[in-house]
Every structure is written in structure tokens, then in C-alpha cells.
PDB file of C-alpha atoms in Angstrom:
ATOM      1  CA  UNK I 187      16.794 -30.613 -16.271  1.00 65.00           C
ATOM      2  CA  UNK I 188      15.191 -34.437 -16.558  1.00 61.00           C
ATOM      3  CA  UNK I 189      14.773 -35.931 -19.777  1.00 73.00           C
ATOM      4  CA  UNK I 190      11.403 -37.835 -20.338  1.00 77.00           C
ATOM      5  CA  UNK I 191      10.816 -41.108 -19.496  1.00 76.00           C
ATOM      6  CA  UNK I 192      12.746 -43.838 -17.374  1.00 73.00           C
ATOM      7  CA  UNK I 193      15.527 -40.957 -16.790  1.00 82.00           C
ATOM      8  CA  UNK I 194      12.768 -39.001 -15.322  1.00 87.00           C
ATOM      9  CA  UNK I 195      10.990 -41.980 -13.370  1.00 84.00           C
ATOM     10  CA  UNK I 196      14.759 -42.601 -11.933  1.00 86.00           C
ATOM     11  CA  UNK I 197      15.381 -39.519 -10.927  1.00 89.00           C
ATOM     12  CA  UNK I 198      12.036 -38.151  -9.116  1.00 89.00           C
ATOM     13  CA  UNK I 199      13.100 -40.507  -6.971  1.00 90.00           C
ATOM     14  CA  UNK I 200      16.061 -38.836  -5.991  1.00 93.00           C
ATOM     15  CA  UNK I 201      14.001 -35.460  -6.345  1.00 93.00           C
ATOM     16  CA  UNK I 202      11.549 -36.820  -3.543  1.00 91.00           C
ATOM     17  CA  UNK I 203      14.433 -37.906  -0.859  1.00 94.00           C
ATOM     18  CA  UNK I 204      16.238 -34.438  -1.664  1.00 95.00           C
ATOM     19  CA  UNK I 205      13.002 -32.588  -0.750  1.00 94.00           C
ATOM     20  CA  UNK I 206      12.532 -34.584   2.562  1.00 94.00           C
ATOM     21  CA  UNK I 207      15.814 -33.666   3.466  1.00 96.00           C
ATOM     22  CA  UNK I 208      14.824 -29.886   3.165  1.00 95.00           C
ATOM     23  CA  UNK I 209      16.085 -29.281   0.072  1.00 94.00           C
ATOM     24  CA  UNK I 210      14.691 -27.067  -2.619  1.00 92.00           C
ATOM     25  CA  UNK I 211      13.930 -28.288  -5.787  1.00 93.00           C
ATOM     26  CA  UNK I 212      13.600 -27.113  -8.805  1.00 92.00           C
ATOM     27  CA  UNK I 213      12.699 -29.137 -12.011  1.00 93.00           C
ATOM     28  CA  UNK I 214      13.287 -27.174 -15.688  1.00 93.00           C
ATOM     29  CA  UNK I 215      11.002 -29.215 -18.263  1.00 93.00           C
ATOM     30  CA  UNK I 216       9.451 -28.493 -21.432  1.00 94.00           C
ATOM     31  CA  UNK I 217       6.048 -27.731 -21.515  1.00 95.00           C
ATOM     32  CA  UNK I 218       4.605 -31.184 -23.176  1.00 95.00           C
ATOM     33  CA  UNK I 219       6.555 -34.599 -21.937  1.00 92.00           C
ATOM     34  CA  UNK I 220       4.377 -37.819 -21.439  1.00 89.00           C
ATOM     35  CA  UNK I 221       5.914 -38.106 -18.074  1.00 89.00           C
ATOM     36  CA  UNK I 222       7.046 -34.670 -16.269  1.00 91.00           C
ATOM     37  CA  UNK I 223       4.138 -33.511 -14.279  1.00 89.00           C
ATOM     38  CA  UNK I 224       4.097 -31.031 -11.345  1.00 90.00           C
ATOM     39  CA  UNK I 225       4.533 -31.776  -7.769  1.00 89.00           C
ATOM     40  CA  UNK I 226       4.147 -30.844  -4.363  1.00 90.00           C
ATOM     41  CA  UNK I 227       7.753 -31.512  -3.863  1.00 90.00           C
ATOM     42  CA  UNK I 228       9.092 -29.470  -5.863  1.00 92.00           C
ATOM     43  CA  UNK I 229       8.986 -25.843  -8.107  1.00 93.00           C
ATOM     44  CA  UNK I 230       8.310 -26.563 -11.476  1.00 94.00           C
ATOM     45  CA  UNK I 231       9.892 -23.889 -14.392  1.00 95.00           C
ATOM     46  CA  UNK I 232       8.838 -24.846 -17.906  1.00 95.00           C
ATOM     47  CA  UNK I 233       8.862 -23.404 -21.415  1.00 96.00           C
ATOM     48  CA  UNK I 234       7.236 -23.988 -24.762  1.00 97.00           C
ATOM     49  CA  UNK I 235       8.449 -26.046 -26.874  1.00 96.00           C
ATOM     50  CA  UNK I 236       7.158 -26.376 -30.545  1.00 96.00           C
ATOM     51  CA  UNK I 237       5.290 -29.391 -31.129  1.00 95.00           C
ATOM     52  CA  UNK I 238       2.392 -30.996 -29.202  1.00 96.00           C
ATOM     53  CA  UNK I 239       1.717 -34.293 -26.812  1.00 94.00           C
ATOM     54  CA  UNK I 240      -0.637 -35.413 -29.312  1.00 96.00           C
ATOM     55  CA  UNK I 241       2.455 -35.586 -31.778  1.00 95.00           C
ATOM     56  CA  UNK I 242       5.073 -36.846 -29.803  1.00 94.00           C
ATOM     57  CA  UNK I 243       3.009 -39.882 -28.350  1.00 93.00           C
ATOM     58  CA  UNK I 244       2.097 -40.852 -31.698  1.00 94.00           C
ATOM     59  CA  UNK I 245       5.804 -40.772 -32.794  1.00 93.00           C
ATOM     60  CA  UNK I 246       6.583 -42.655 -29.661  1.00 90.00           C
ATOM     61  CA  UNK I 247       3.824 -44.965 -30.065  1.00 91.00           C
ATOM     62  CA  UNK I 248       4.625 -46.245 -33.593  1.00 91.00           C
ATOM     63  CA  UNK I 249       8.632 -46.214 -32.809  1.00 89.00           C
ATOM     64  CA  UNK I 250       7.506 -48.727 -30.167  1.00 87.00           C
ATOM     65  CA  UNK I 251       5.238 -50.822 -32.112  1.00 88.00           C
ATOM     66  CA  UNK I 252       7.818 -50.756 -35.145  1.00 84.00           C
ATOM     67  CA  UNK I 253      10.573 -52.235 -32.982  1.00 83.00           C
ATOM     68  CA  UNK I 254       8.870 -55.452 -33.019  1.00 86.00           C
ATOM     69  CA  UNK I 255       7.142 -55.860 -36.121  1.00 86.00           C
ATOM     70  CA  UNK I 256       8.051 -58.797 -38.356  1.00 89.00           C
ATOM     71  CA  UNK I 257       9.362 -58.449 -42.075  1.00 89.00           C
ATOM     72  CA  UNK I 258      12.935 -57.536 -43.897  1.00 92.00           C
ATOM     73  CA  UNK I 259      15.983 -56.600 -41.769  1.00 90.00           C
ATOM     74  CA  UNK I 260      16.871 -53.607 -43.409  1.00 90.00           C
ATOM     75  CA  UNK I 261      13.229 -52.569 -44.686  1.00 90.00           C
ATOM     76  CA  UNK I 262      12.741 -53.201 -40.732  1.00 90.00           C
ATOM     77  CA  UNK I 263      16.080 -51.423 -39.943  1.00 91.00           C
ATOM     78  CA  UNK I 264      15.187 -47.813 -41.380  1.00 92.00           C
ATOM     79  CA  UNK I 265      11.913 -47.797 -40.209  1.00 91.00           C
ATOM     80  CA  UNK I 266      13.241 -47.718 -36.698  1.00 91.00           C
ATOM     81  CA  UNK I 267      16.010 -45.806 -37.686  1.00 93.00           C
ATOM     82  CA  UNK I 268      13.653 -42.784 -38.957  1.00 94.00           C
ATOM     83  CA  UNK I 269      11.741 -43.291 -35.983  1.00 91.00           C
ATOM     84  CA  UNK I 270      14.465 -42.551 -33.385  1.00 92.00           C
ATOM     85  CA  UNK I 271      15.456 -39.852 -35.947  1.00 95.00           C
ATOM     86  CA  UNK I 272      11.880 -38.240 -35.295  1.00 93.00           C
ATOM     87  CA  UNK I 273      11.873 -39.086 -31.429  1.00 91.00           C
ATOM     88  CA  UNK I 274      15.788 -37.355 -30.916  1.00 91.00           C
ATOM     89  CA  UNK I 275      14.617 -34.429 -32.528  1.00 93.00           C
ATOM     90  CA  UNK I 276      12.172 -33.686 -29.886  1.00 92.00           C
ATOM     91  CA  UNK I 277      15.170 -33.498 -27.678  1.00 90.00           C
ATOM     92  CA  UNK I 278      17.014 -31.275 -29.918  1.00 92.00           C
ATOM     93  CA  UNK I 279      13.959 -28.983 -30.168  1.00 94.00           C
ATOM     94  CA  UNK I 280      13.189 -29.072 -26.480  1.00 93.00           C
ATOM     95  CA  UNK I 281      17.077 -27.907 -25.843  1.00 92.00           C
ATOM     96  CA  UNK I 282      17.410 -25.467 -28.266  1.00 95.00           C
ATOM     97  CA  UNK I 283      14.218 -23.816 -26.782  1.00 96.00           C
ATOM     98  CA  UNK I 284      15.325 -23.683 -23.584  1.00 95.00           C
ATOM     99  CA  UNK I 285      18.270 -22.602 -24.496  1.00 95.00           C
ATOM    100  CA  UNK I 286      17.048 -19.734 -26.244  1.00 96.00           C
ATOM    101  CA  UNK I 287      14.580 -19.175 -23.706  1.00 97.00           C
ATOM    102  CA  UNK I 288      16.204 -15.441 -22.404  1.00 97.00           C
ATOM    103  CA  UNK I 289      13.925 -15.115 -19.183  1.00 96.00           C
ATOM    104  CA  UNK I 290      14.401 -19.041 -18.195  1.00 96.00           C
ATOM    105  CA  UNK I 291      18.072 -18.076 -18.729  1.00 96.00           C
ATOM    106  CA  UNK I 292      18.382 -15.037 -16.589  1.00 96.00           C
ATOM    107  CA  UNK I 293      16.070 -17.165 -13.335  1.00 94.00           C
ATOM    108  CA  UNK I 294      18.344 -20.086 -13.998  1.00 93.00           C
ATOM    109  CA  UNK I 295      21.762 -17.452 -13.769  1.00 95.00           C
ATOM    110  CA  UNK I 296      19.805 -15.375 -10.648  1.00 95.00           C
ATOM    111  CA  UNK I 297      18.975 -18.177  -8.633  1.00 91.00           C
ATOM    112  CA  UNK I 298      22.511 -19.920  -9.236  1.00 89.00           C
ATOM    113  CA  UNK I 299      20.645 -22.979 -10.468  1.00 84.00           C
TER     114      UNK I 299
END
């Protein structure tokens, strides 16, 4: 279950070595990341997940260009700080729909994931 972006990049590395090995592979993601796309190397399981890429690049984007613009430390401060606050809760909402995901469940407990 990768988490988007340099934790993913990292580890489909690891995914790709594990696969040549004859492994099989199978990556749980939700259905909009900026960097979790299929593969040849692997089975890909994914569920919905309430918000859209459009959204969650634009909250990414302006984090990003926040964390270095110039001005007062603490007007500077909770800017960033409601931007990670908008950028953790698409992790929260990704896990609690997976978790509440009842036929993702059940494959993940059949197949021993």
C-alpha cells in the first residue's frame, strides 16, 4: 500500500526487482495519486477515493509554491501549516476509504495479502 510521491518513486523500485525475481505483486492505491500508475510488473487493486487529481495537484501545487514565498514568519508559518493540513487529509481520506472498502477487504483477507 505506497503512499504518493518519493515513497512511491522509492519503492517501485523495489516492486520492479521483486517482480524479476518471480514474484507477484500487487500494489493497493487510491484511484487518483499524481504518481501511482499501472504497470506491467505488477496487479494493480484500487478504490475511489473522494476528491479529484484536479484538486489535490492544486493543493500540492500552492503548498509548494507557499513554502518559499517571502513575507512574515508566522503570517508565512500558517499558510504552510493549513496547507499540509489540506495535503494530510488526503491521506486520511484515502485510508479511511480503503479501509471501509468491504470487497478490497475481503481480496486483501482471501489472497493473504
Amino acid at each position: 500500500v505506497p503512499v504518493d510521491g518519493s515513497h512511491w518513486l522509492s519503492m517501485r523500485e523495489v516492486l520492479d526487482m521483486l517482480q524479476k525475481k518471480g514474484h507477484e505483486v500487487v500494489v493497493v492505491a487510491p484511484e487518483v495519486s499524481m504518481h501511482i500508475k499501472p504497470s506491467e510488473n505488477f496487479v494493480m487493486k484500487m478504490y475511489p477515493v473522494p476528491y479529484k487529481k484536479e484538486e489535490m495537484e492544486k493543493d500540492f501545487k500552492a503548498f509548494f509554491h507557499g513554502s518559499f514565498e517571502e513575507g512574515i514568519f508566522f503570517e508565512r508559518f500558517f499558510h504552510i501549516l493549513e496547507g499540509m493540513k489540506r495535503i494530510t487529509n488526503f491521506g486520511v481520506s484515502s485510508c479511511e476509504q480503503l479501509l471501509q472498502n468491504k470487497d478490497l477487504i475481503r481480496y486483501l483477507e482471501e489472497t493473504k495479502f
